[in-house]
Tab-separated table of C-alpha atoms and ligand atoms in Angstrom:
chain	number	residue	atom	x	y	z
A	1	MET	CA	0.008	0.318	-0.237
A	2	LYS	CA	1.344	3.549	-1.371
A	3	VAL	CA	1.624	6.222	1.366
A	4	THR	CA	3.155	8.204	-1.265
A	5	ASP	CA	5.068	7.443	-4.656
A	6	THR	CA	8.713	6.455	-2.344
A	7	ILE	CA	6.904	5.635	0.783
A	8	VAL	CA	5.466	2.349	1.496
A	9	TYR	CA	3.028	0.607	4.309
A	10	VAL	CA	4.405	-2.651	4.898
A	11	GLY	CA	2.735	-3.135	8.071
A	12	VAL	CA	0.219	-6.030	8.995
A	13	ASN	CA	-3.325	-6.336	10.632
A	14	ASP	CA	-3.710	-8.306	13.715
A	15	HIS	CA	-7.374	-10.032	14.580
A	16	GLU	CA	-6.190	-12.961	16.571
A	17	VAL	CA	-4.769	-10.913	19.955
A	18	ASP	CA	-7.249	-11.220	22.677
A	19	LEU	CA	-5.620	-8.301	24.723
A	20	PHE	CA	-3.011	-5.644	23.762
A	21	GLU	CA	0.054	-5.179	25.648
A	22	GLY	CA	-1.729	-8.132	27.611
A	23	GLN	CA	-4.666	-5.822	29.031
A	24	TYR	CA	-6.524	-3.565	26.732
A	25	GLN	CA	-9.769	-5.347	24.884
A	26	VAL	CA	-9.208	-4.487	21.652
A	27	PRO	CA	-12.693	-6.079	19.090
A	28	ASN	CA	-11.132	-4.341	16.099
A	29	GLY	CA	-7.970	-5.989	15.870
A	30	MET	CA	-4.699	-4.296	16.343
A	31	SER	CA	-2.545	-2.812	13.420
A	32	TYR	CA	1.503	-2.977	13.691
A	33	ASN	CA	2.649	-0.233	11.057
A	34	SER	CA	5.797	-0.246	9.397
A	35	TYR	CA	6.827	2.097	6.536
A	36	VAL	CA	9.551	1.450	3.320
A	37	ILE	CA	11.461	4.568	1.468
A	38	LEU	CA	12.375	3.911	-1.281
A	39	ASP	CA	15.435	6.949	-2.462
A	40	GLU	CA	18.915	6.472	-3.235
A	41	LYS	CA	19.275	4.458	-0.271
A	42	THR	CA	16.058	2.980	1.700
A	43	ALA	CA	15.130	2.544	4.824
A	44	VAL	CA	12.664	0.514	6.596
A	45	MET	CA	11.084	1.609	9.564
A	46	ASP	CA	10.462	-0.395	12.621
A	47	THR	CA	9.234	-3.747	12.001
A	48	VAL	CA	6.047	-5.646	13.474
A	49	ASP	CA	4.852	-8.124	16.124
A	50	ALA	CA	6.475	-11.879	16.513
A	51	ALA	CA	3.923	-13.337	14.925
A	52	PHE	CA	3.625	-11.286	11.565
A	53	GLY	CA	7.505	-11.766	10.459
A	54	GLN	CA	6.872	-13.716	7.399
A	55	GLN	CA	4.073	-11.891	6.191
A	56	TRP	CA	5.855	-8.307	7.005
A	57	LEU	CA	9.326	-9.659	5.782
A	58	ASN	CA	7.003	-10.537	2.227
A	59	ASN	CA	5.608	-6.456	2.341
A	60	VAL	CA	9.133	-5.730	2.663
A	61	GLU	CA	10.464	-7.361	-0.414
A	62	LYS	CA	7.686	-6.276	-2.571
A	63	ALA	CA	7.619	-3.020	-1.493
A	64	LEU	CA	11.810	-3.221	-2.696
A	65	GLN	CA	10.992	-4.350	-5.834
A	66	GLY	CA	14.574	-5.887	-5.862
A	67	ARG	CA	16.121	-3.937	-4.267
A	68	ARG	CA	18.255	-3.962	-1.165
A	69	PRO	CA	17.508	-2.534	1.970
A	70	ASP	CA	20.462	-0.378	3.660
A	71	TYR	CA	18.920	0.705	6.258
A	72	LEU	CA	16.114	-0.290	9.733
A	73	VAL	CA	15.384	2.700	11.333
A	74	VAL	CA	14.467	1.032	15.397
A	75	GLN	CA	12.345	3.887	16.615
A	76	HIS	CA	10.660	2.298	19.733
A	77	MET	CA	11.872	-1.658	21.360
A	78	GLU	CA	8.435	-2.738	22.285
A	79	PRO	CA	8.225	-5.989	21.096
A	80	ASP	CA	4.764	-5.646	18.786
A	81	HIS	CA	7.440	-3.506	16.458
A	82	SER	CA	10.973	-4.934	17.566
A	83	ALA	CA	10.348	-8.530	17.509
A	84	ASN	CA	11.377	-9.415	13.972
A	85	ILE	CA	14.352	-7.248	13.873
A	86	PRO	CA	16.907	-10.938	14.391
A	87	LEU	CA	14.872	-12.352	11.108
A	88	PHE	CA	15.110	-9.457	9.271
A	89	LEU	CA	18.924	-9.000	10.045
A	90	GLU	CA	19.452	-12.975	9.167
A	91	LYS	CA	17.744	-11.784	5.799
A	92	TYR	CA	19.717	-9.019	5.236
A	93	PRO	CA	23.042	-9.042	7.541
A	94	HIS	CA	24.018	-6.318	5.623
A	95	VAL	CA	21.633	-3.930	6.769
A	96	GLN	CA	22.747	-0.634	8.925
A	97	VAL	CA	20.416	-0.656	12.191
A	98	VAL	CA	19.859	3.152	13.105
A	99	ALA	CA	18.347	3.798	16.615
A	100	THR	CA	19.172	5.105	20.221
A	101	ALA	CA	21.686	4.116	22.037
A	102	GLN	CA	19.331	2.341	24.874
A	103	ALA	CA	17.426	1.409	22.076
A	104	PHE	CA	20.830	-0.358	21.579
A	105	LYS	CA	20.971	-1.923	24.629
A	106	MET	CA	17.456	-2.943	25.132
A	107	MET	CA	18.213	-4.596	21.228
A	108	ASN	CA	20.848	-6.714	23.281
A	109	GLN	CA	18.298	-7.347	26.016
A	110	PHE	CA	15.705	-8.745	24.011
A	111	PHE	CA	17.886	-10.870	21.770
A	112	SER	CA	21.088	-12.491	20.740
A	113	LEU	CA	22.269	-10.809	18.080
A	114	PRO	CA	25.856	-12.190	16.160
A	115	SER	CA	27.866	-9.425	17.447
A	116	ASP	CA	28.669	-7.882	14.104
A	117	ILE	CA	25.465	-6.209	13.372
A	118	GLN	CA	25.712	-2.904	12.142
A	119	GLN	CA	24.843	0.065	14.133
A	120	MET	CA	24.270	3.026	13.684
A	121	PRO	CA	23.219	5.127	17.312
A	122	VAL	CA	21.726	8.148	16.914
A	123	THR	CA	21.282	11.114	19.357
A	124	ASN	CA	18.831	13.661	18.806
A	125	GLY	CA	19.048	16.329	16.443
A	126	GLY	CA	20.472	13.060	14.213
A	127	GLU	CA	20.156	13.556	10.342
A	128	LEU	CA	20.438	10.198	7.845
A	129	ALA	CA	20.424	11.303	4.480
A	130	LEU	CA	19.526	8.360	2.081
A	131	GLY	CA	18.810	10.829	-1.260
A	132	THR	CA	15.857	13.683	-1.604
A	133	HIS	CA	15.098	12.091	1.085
A	134	LYS	CA	16.583	13.174	4.706
A	135	LEU	CA	15.090	11.785	8.392
A	136	THR	CA	16.201	13.652	11.622
A	137	PHE	CA	15.600	11.835	14.692
A	138	VAL	CA	14.041	13.862	17.958
A	139	CYS	CA	14.419	11.316	20.892
A	140	ALA	CA	10.791	11.312	22.478
A	141	PRO	CA	11.472	9.835	25.845
A	142	MET	CA	8.747	8.491	27.853
A	143	VAL	CA	6.400	8.532	24.687
A	144	HIS	CA	6.264	5.989	25.768
A	145	TRP	CA	9.307	3.890	26.493
A	146	PRO	CA	12.887	5.839	27.546
A	147	GLU	CA	14.454	4.822	24.567
A	148	VAL	CA	11.914	6.235	21.680
A	149	MET	CA	12.305	8.339	18.954
A	150	ILE	CA	10.968	10.181	16.253
A	151	SER	CA	11.635	11.096	12.940
A	152	TYR	CA	10.722	13.783	10.878
A	153	GLU	CA	11.459	13.291	7.341
A	154	SER	CA	12.088	16.757	5.488
A	155	GLU	CA	11.579	16.170	1.510
A	156	GLU	CA	8.015	15.046	1.546
A	157	LYS	CA	7.436	16.471	5.214
A	158	VAL	CA	6.220	13.378	7.155
A	159	LEU	CA	6.393	12.563	11.075
A	160	PHE	CA	7.331	8.958	11.768
A	161	SER	CA	5.948	9.375	15.424
A	162	ALA	CA	6.056	5.952	17.239
A	163	ASP	CA	3.773	5.051	18.990
A	164	ALA	CA	2.421	8.381	19.067
A	165	PHE	CA	-0.979	9.442	17.681
A	166	GLY	CA	-1.432	5.121	17.014
A	167	LYS	CA	-4.940	3.744	18.409
A	168	PHE	CA	-6.594	0.473	18.793
A	169	GLY	CA	-8.243	-1.576	15.747
A	170	ALA	CA	-6.912	-2.873	12.572
A	171	LEU	CA	-7.039	-0.955	9.852
A	172	ASP	CA	-9.743	-3.065	7.488
A	173	VAL	CA	-12.203	-2.052	10.571
A	174	GLU	CA	-13.706	1.160	10.305
A	175	ASP	CA	-13.655	2.925	13.986
A	176	ASN	CA	-14.075	6.549	15.361
A	177	TRP	CA	-11.011	7.148	15.883
A	178	VAL	CA	-11.141	9.521	18.674
A	179	ASP	CA	-12.662	7.064	20.841
A	180	GLU	CA	-10.070	4.488	20.040
A	181	ALA	CA	-7.337	6.861	19.970
A	182	ARG	CA	-7.989	8.666	23.486
A	183	ARG	CA	-8.459	5.169	25.081
A	184	TYR	CA	-5.253	4.149	23.399
A	185	TYR	CA	-3.849	7.360	24.248
A	186	ILE	CA	-4.861	7.627	28.056
A	187	GLY	CA	-4.345	3.759	28.526
A	188	ILE	CA	-0.394	3.824	26.909
A	189	VAL	CA	1.108	6.832	27.614
A	190	GLY	CA	-1.843	8.969	29.982
A	191	LYS	CA	0.542	8.919	32.464
A	192	PHE	CA	3.492	10.783	30.716
A	193	GLY	CA	1.871	13.746	29.965
A	194	MET	CA	5.019	16.431	30.147
A	195	GLN	CA	7.098	14.051	28.504
A	196	VAL	CA	4.078	13.982	25.207
A	197	GLN	CA	4.285	18.419	25.990
A	198	ASN	CA	7.750	18.282	25.281
A	199	VAL	CA	8.099	16.285	21.606
A	200	LEU	CA	4.761	18.594	21.011
A	201	LYS	CA	6.925	21.759	21.312
A	202	LYS	CA	9.704	20.366	19.222
A	203	ALA	CA	7.071	19.070	16.368
A	204	ALA	CA	5.341	22.871	16.563
A	205	ASP	CA	8.681	24.207	15.188
A	206	LEU	CA	8.195	21.447	11.464
A	207	ASP	CA	6.297	21.540	8.428
A	208	ILE	CA	4.151	18.420	8.856
A	209	ARG	CA	1.631	16.920	6.327
A	210	MET	CA	1.517	13.716	7.359
A	211	ILE	CA	1.803	11.521	10.471
A	212	CYS	CA	2.526	7.475	9.655
A	213	PRO	CA	2.309	6.676	13.637
A	214	LEU	CA	3.246	2.924	14.339
A	215	HIS	CA	-0.308	1.870	15.319
A	216	GLY	CA	-3.665	3.176	13.581
A	217	PRO	CA	-4.158	4.618	10.200
A	218	VAL	CA	-1.831	7.268	8.626
A	219	LEU	CA	-3.121	10.577	9.217
A	220	LYS	CA	-2.701	12.557	6.139
A	221	GLU	CA	-5.806	15.589	7.025
A	222	ASN	CA	-7.026	17.575	9.983
A	223	LEU	CA	-3.245	17.321	11.491
A	224	GLY	CA	-4.095	20.243	13.769
A	225	ASN	CA	-7.082	18.146	15.104
A	226	TYR	CA	-5.113	15.470	16.413
A	227	ILE	CA	-2.461	17.425	17.068
A	228	GLY	CA	-4.752	19.813	19.172
A	229	LEU	CA	-6.105	16.301	21.062
A	230	TYR	CA	-3.076	15.163	21.877
A	231	ASP	CA	-2.376	18.870	23.149
A	232	THR	CA	-5.460	18.190	25.613
A	233	TRP	CA	-4.837	14.949	26.686
A	234	SER	CA	-1.480	15.317	28.033
A	235	SER	CA	-2.110	18.887	29.507
A	236	TYR	CA	-4.929	16.847	31.615
A	237	ARG	CA	-7.317	19.614	30.358
A	238	PRO	CA	-11.292	17.945	29.721
A	239	GLU	CA	-11.394	17.464	25.703
A	240	SER	CA	-15.472	18.199	27.176
A	241	GLN	CA	-18.046	19.662	29.335
A	242	GLY	CA	-19.500	15.630	30.883
A	243	VAL	CA	-19.871	13.625	33.584
A	244	THR	CA	-18.246	10.152	33.905
A	245	ILE	CA	-20.303	8.626	36.560
A	246	ALA	CA	-18.841	4.753	37.653
A	247	TYR	CA	-19.879	2.519	39.936
A	248	ALA	CA	-19.947	-0.777	41.726
A	249	SER	CA	-22.360	-2.538	43.307
A	250	ILE	CA	-23.122	-5.391	44.624
A	251	TYR	CA	-26.611	-6.273	45.723
A	252	GLY	CA	-27.820	-2.862	42.741
A	253	HIS	CA	-28.641	-0.424	45.363
A	254	THR	CA	-25.560	1.846	44.938
A	255	LYS	CA	-25.922	1.252	41.147
A	256	GLU	CA	-29.142	2.465	41.607
A	257	ALA	CA	-28.078	5.000	42.470
A	258	ALA	CA	-25.149	5.927	40.089
A	259	LEU	CA	-27.772	5.621	37.434
A	260	CYS	CA	-30.606	7.430	39.321
A	261	LEU	CA	-27.630	10.884	39.071
A	262	ALA	CA	-27.204	9.857	35.298
A	263	GLU	CA	-31.102	10.198	34.877
A	264	GLU	CA	-31.128	13.083	36.697
A	265	LEU	CA	-27.939	14.952	34.634
A	266	ARG	CA	-29.108	13.970	31.318
A	267	LYS	CA	-32.817	15.594	32.168
A	268	ASN	CA	-31.012	19.302	32.230
A	269	GLY	CA	-28.887	18.330	28.882
A	270	THR	CA	-25.440	16.653	30.232
A	271	THR	CA	-23.433	14.615	28.977
A	272	VAL	CA	-22.928	11.238	30.871
A	273	ALA	CA	-20.873	8.151	30.595
A	274	VAL	CA	-22.293	5.356	32.562
A	275	TYR	CA	-19.980	2.670	33.522
A	276	ASP	CA	-20.602	-0.246	35.506
A	277	LEU	CA	-16.853	-1.310	36.868
A	278	ALA	CA	-16.965	-4.785	37.236
A	279	ARG	CA	-18.717	-5.513	33.870
A	280	ASP	CA	-17.309	-2.537	31.270
A	281	ASP	CA	-14.445	-2.031	29.525
A	282	MET	CA	-12.356	-0.511	32.875
A	283	ALA	CA	-9.820	1.029	29.889
A	284	ALA	CA	-12.720	2.774	28.541
A	285	ALA	CA	-14.256	4.163	31.917
A	286	VAL	CA	-10.431	5.595	32.646
A	287	ALA	CA	-10.274	7.592	29.534
A	288	ASP	CA	-13.598	8.599	29.579
A	289	ALA	CA	-12.317	10.158	33.528
A	290	PHE	CA	-9.934	12.241	31.333
A	291	ARG	CA	-12.276	12.897	28.366
A	292	TYR	CA	-15.049	14.629	30.324
A	293	SER	CA	-14.695	17.408	32.921
A	294	LYS	CA	-16.828	15.619	36.130
A	295	LEU	CA	-16.256	12.292	37.420
A	296	VAL	CA	-18.579	10.567	40.019
A	297	LEU	CA	-17.588	7.492	41.696
A	298	ALA	CA	-20.125	5.511	43.615
A	299	SER	CA	-19.017	2.774	45.892
A	300	ASN	CA	-20.329	0.370	48.562
A	301	THR	CA	-18.210	-0.069	51.654
A	302	TYR	CA	-16.207	-3.476	51.463
A	303	ASN	CA	-14.416	-4.895	54.949
A	304	ALA	CA	-14.286	-0.846	55.731
A	305	GLY	CA	-12.843	-0.096	52.770
A	306	ILE	CA	-13.754	-0.345	49.223
A	307	ASN	CA	-15.649	-2.408	46.319
A	308	PRO	CA	-12.555	-4.267	44.491
A	309	PHE	CA	-13.124	-2.761	40.777
A	310	MET	CA	-13.439	0.863	42.093
A	311	ASN	CA	-10.096	-0.169	44.383
A	312	ASP	CA	-8.859	-0.934	40.852
A	313	TYR	CA	-10.571	2.115	38.896
A	314	ILE	CA	-9.061	4.788	41.253
A	315	THR	CA	-5.815	3.044	41.130
A	316	ARG	CA	-5.488	3.153	37.779
A	317	LEU	CA	-6.996	6.663	37.432
A	318	ALA	CA	-4.168	8.040	40.154
A	319	GLU	CA	-1.601	5.687	38.605
A	320	HIS	CA	-2.363	7.886	34.832
A	321	SER	CA	-1.662	11.152	36.579
A	322	TYR	CA	-5.336	12.078	36.519
A	323	GLN	CA	-5.869	15.946	37.724
A	324	LYS	CA	-7.724	18.755	36.980
A	325	ARG	CA	-11.142	17.692	37.643
A	326	THR	CA	-14.360	17.676	39.616
A	327	VAL	CA	-14.951	14.783	41.548
A	328	GLY	CA	-18.654	13.436	43.134
A	329	LEU	CA	-19.536	10.670	45.622
A	330	ILE	CA	-21.541	7.773	46.133
A	331	GLU	CA	-21.405	5.527	49.087
A	332	ASN	CA	-22.958	3.135	50.549
A	333	GLY	CA	-22.874	0.450	53.881
A	334	SER	CA	-24.910	-1.468	55.999
A	335	TRP	CA	-23.360	-0.602	59.154
A	336	ALA	CA	-20.520	1.656	58.766
A	337	PRO	CA	-20.218	3.293	55.303
A	338	MET	CA	-16.747	4.124	54.536
A	339	ALA	CA	-16.625	3.887	50.589
A	340	ALA	CA	-16.657	8.079	50.322
A	341	LYS	CA	-14.214	8.581	53.000
A	342	VAL	CA	-12.291	6.242	51.308
A	343	MET	CA	-12.518	7.072	47.256
A	344	ARG	CA	-11.546	10.549	48.504
A	345	GLY	CA	-8.318	9.571	50.623
A	346	MET	CA	-6.828	7.642	47.255
A	347	LEU	CA	-7.658	10.688	45.491
A	348	GLU	CA	-5.893	13.030	47.715
A	349	LYS	CA	-2.226	12.363	45.770
A	350	CYS	CA	-3.945	13.812	42.723
A	351	LYS	CA	-3.796	16.931	41.264
A	352	GLU	CA	-6.260	20.178	41.250
A	353	ILE	CA	-9.398	18.065	42.483
A	354	THR	CA	-12.373	19.143	43.393
A	355	PHE	CA	-14.640	17.520	45.630
A	356	ALA	CA	-18.412	18.066	45.166
A	357	GLU	CA	-19.759	18.967	48.611
A	358	ASN	CA	-22.629	17.281	48.299
A	359	THR	CA	-22.286	13.262	48.809
A	360	VAL	CA	-24.675	10.636	48.798
A	361	THR	CA	-24.352	7.955	51.685
A	362	LEU	CA	-27.011	4.677	51.004
A	363	MET	CA	-27.207	2.623	54.047
A	364	SER	CA	-28.207	-0.251	51.996
A	365	ALA	CA	-31.077	0.643	49.617
A	366	MET	CA	-32.183	4.093	48.123
A	367	LYS	CA	-34.330	5.585	50.169
A	368	SER	CA	-36.189	9.401	49.928
A	369	GLU	CA	-34.006	11.318	51.287
A	370	ASN	CA	-31.355	9.393	49.087
A	371	GLU	CA	-33.499	10.716	45.819
A	372	ALA	CA	-32.728	14.186	47.556
A	373	GLN	CA	-28.851	13.972	47.682
A	374	VAL	CA	-29.159	12.895	44.458
A	375	LYS	CA	-30.797	15.292	43.132
A	376	ALA	CA	-28.252	17.952	45.478
A	377	LEU	CA	-25.551	15.832	43.867
A	378	ALA	CA	-26.884	16.720	40.393
A	379	ALA	CA	-28.259	20.371	40.778
A	380	GLU	CA	-24.369	20.762	41.482
A	381	LEU	CA	-22.563	18.675	38.530
A	382	ARG	CA	-25.205	19.865	35.560
B	1	LIG	C1	-17.993	-8.551	51.582
B	1	LIG	C2	-18.912	-7.688	51.913
B	1	LIG	C3	-18.236	-6.759	52.971
B	1	LIG	C4	-18.836	-5.443	53.694
B	1	LIG	N1	-17.929	-4.848	54.289
B	1	LIG	C5	-18.837	-3.572	54.748
B	1	LIG	C6	-18.444	-3.337	55.513
B	1	LIG	O1	-17.281	-2.696	55.912
B	1	LIG	N2	-18.907	-1.725	56.071
B	1	LIG	C7	-20.670	-1.571	55.554
B	1	LIG	O2	-21.281	-0.963	56.083
B	1	LIG	N3	-20.908	-2.645	54.760
B	1	LIG	C8	-20.112	-3.482	54.300
B	1	LIG	N4	-20.499	-4.668	53.475
B	1	LIG	C9	-22.027	-4.613	52.781
B	1	LIG	C10	-22.263	-3.316	51.765
B	1	LIG	O3	-21.487	-2.629	51.673
B	1	LIG	C11	-23.530	-2.836	51.185
B	1	LIG	O4	-24.699	-4.248	51.635
B	1	LIG	C12	-23.978	-2.241	50.112
B	1	LIG	O5	-25.674	-1.731	50.735
B	1	LIG	C13	-23.979	-2.875	49.684
B	1	LIG	O6	-24.287	-1.971	48.262
B	1	LIG	P1	-24.675	-2.855	46.611
B	1	LIG	O7	-26.617	-2.926	46.701
B	1	LIG	O8	-25.005	-1.532	45.947
B	1	LIG	O9	-24.097	-3.892	46.500
B	1	LIG	C14	-19.888	-5.496	53.014
B	1	LIG	C15	-20.845	-6.527	52.488
B	1	LIG	C16	-19.926	-7.182	51.453
B	1	LIG	C17	-20.547	-8.597	50.980
């Protein structure tokens, strides 16, 4: 598949993967992208997941049209992109491998490569001329591993962005880019907002006409929109006004209060996303907490603590640097409700959290006073 006349897509679609990175549900599969640049010299940009070695090699061979590859550029050592480095070097032992020093170190950790491989270590700002095409390498530490670099090709103004601007989903399935890109970004890179901001600052000086990520489609239009979303996500600003309600309930009474709140909010035109933390996709619930300006956590008390699913959820939010949001609390308990206190305590390490003044406290089941509390919380959040 041509990206341009001289850049060819040689990646693969994976519909067999059950959990991406061992935890993310990917109902539409995954793409592992790789590209070939054809010029006086040829460069292959990254490899693909181990399961697709032969298919990828065939794609590369076809794209090269009988030529030999001169360079293998390794932007990221995560195995879904690097697993086929040994296979590639077995077939093309003369190739110069271009990567950061830290990537070479990881290469030797992951693989037992021959000692005579041709290494070309690069640092930030390093360049590689292929003919009319010229790659400039920009180090992007922790976006989302420390060895990551992205590559700017100045002839066609293409940014090879490594995992940035990637998404879940194979390329042969139509879906909503922003939802699957947000779930991917928040889950995988979300913790490293400051590092993403640093890369965006470096990229602001570049004239970018096209973004070639390691997952998801090549982005050719409305690049300002995608870059703007990355700026929003990495600065932890809400993307939209709205409320995410995440609940964990054993017998259904806390759920009832959560759904009652959702109804109250919707009545007034507030956008609401509701998640059952025991049953719905936790990564989607985390992504929507970042998407919307407000969050309500509803949990039953559990052994003087909170429901284990809520515990997992708040732990994930805190790990992803959740911040700059308003949070409301709904708790339930049959003898000593503690959930609101525990949830509040868990979020205290998060920056710039404003707690709603109204807390809903159920003593086992919804009563008329709880309905009044729910209405008061809704009034405060809308
Ligand atoms: C294993 C277990 C531990 C619980 N621990 C407490 C507790 O420490 N304090 C309390 O008040 N209620 C506790 N409860 C009771 C529930 O929190 C309470 O019945 C609540 O109303 C359940 O809400 P739900 O209908 O949303 O599941 C516990 C329940 C279970 C099953």
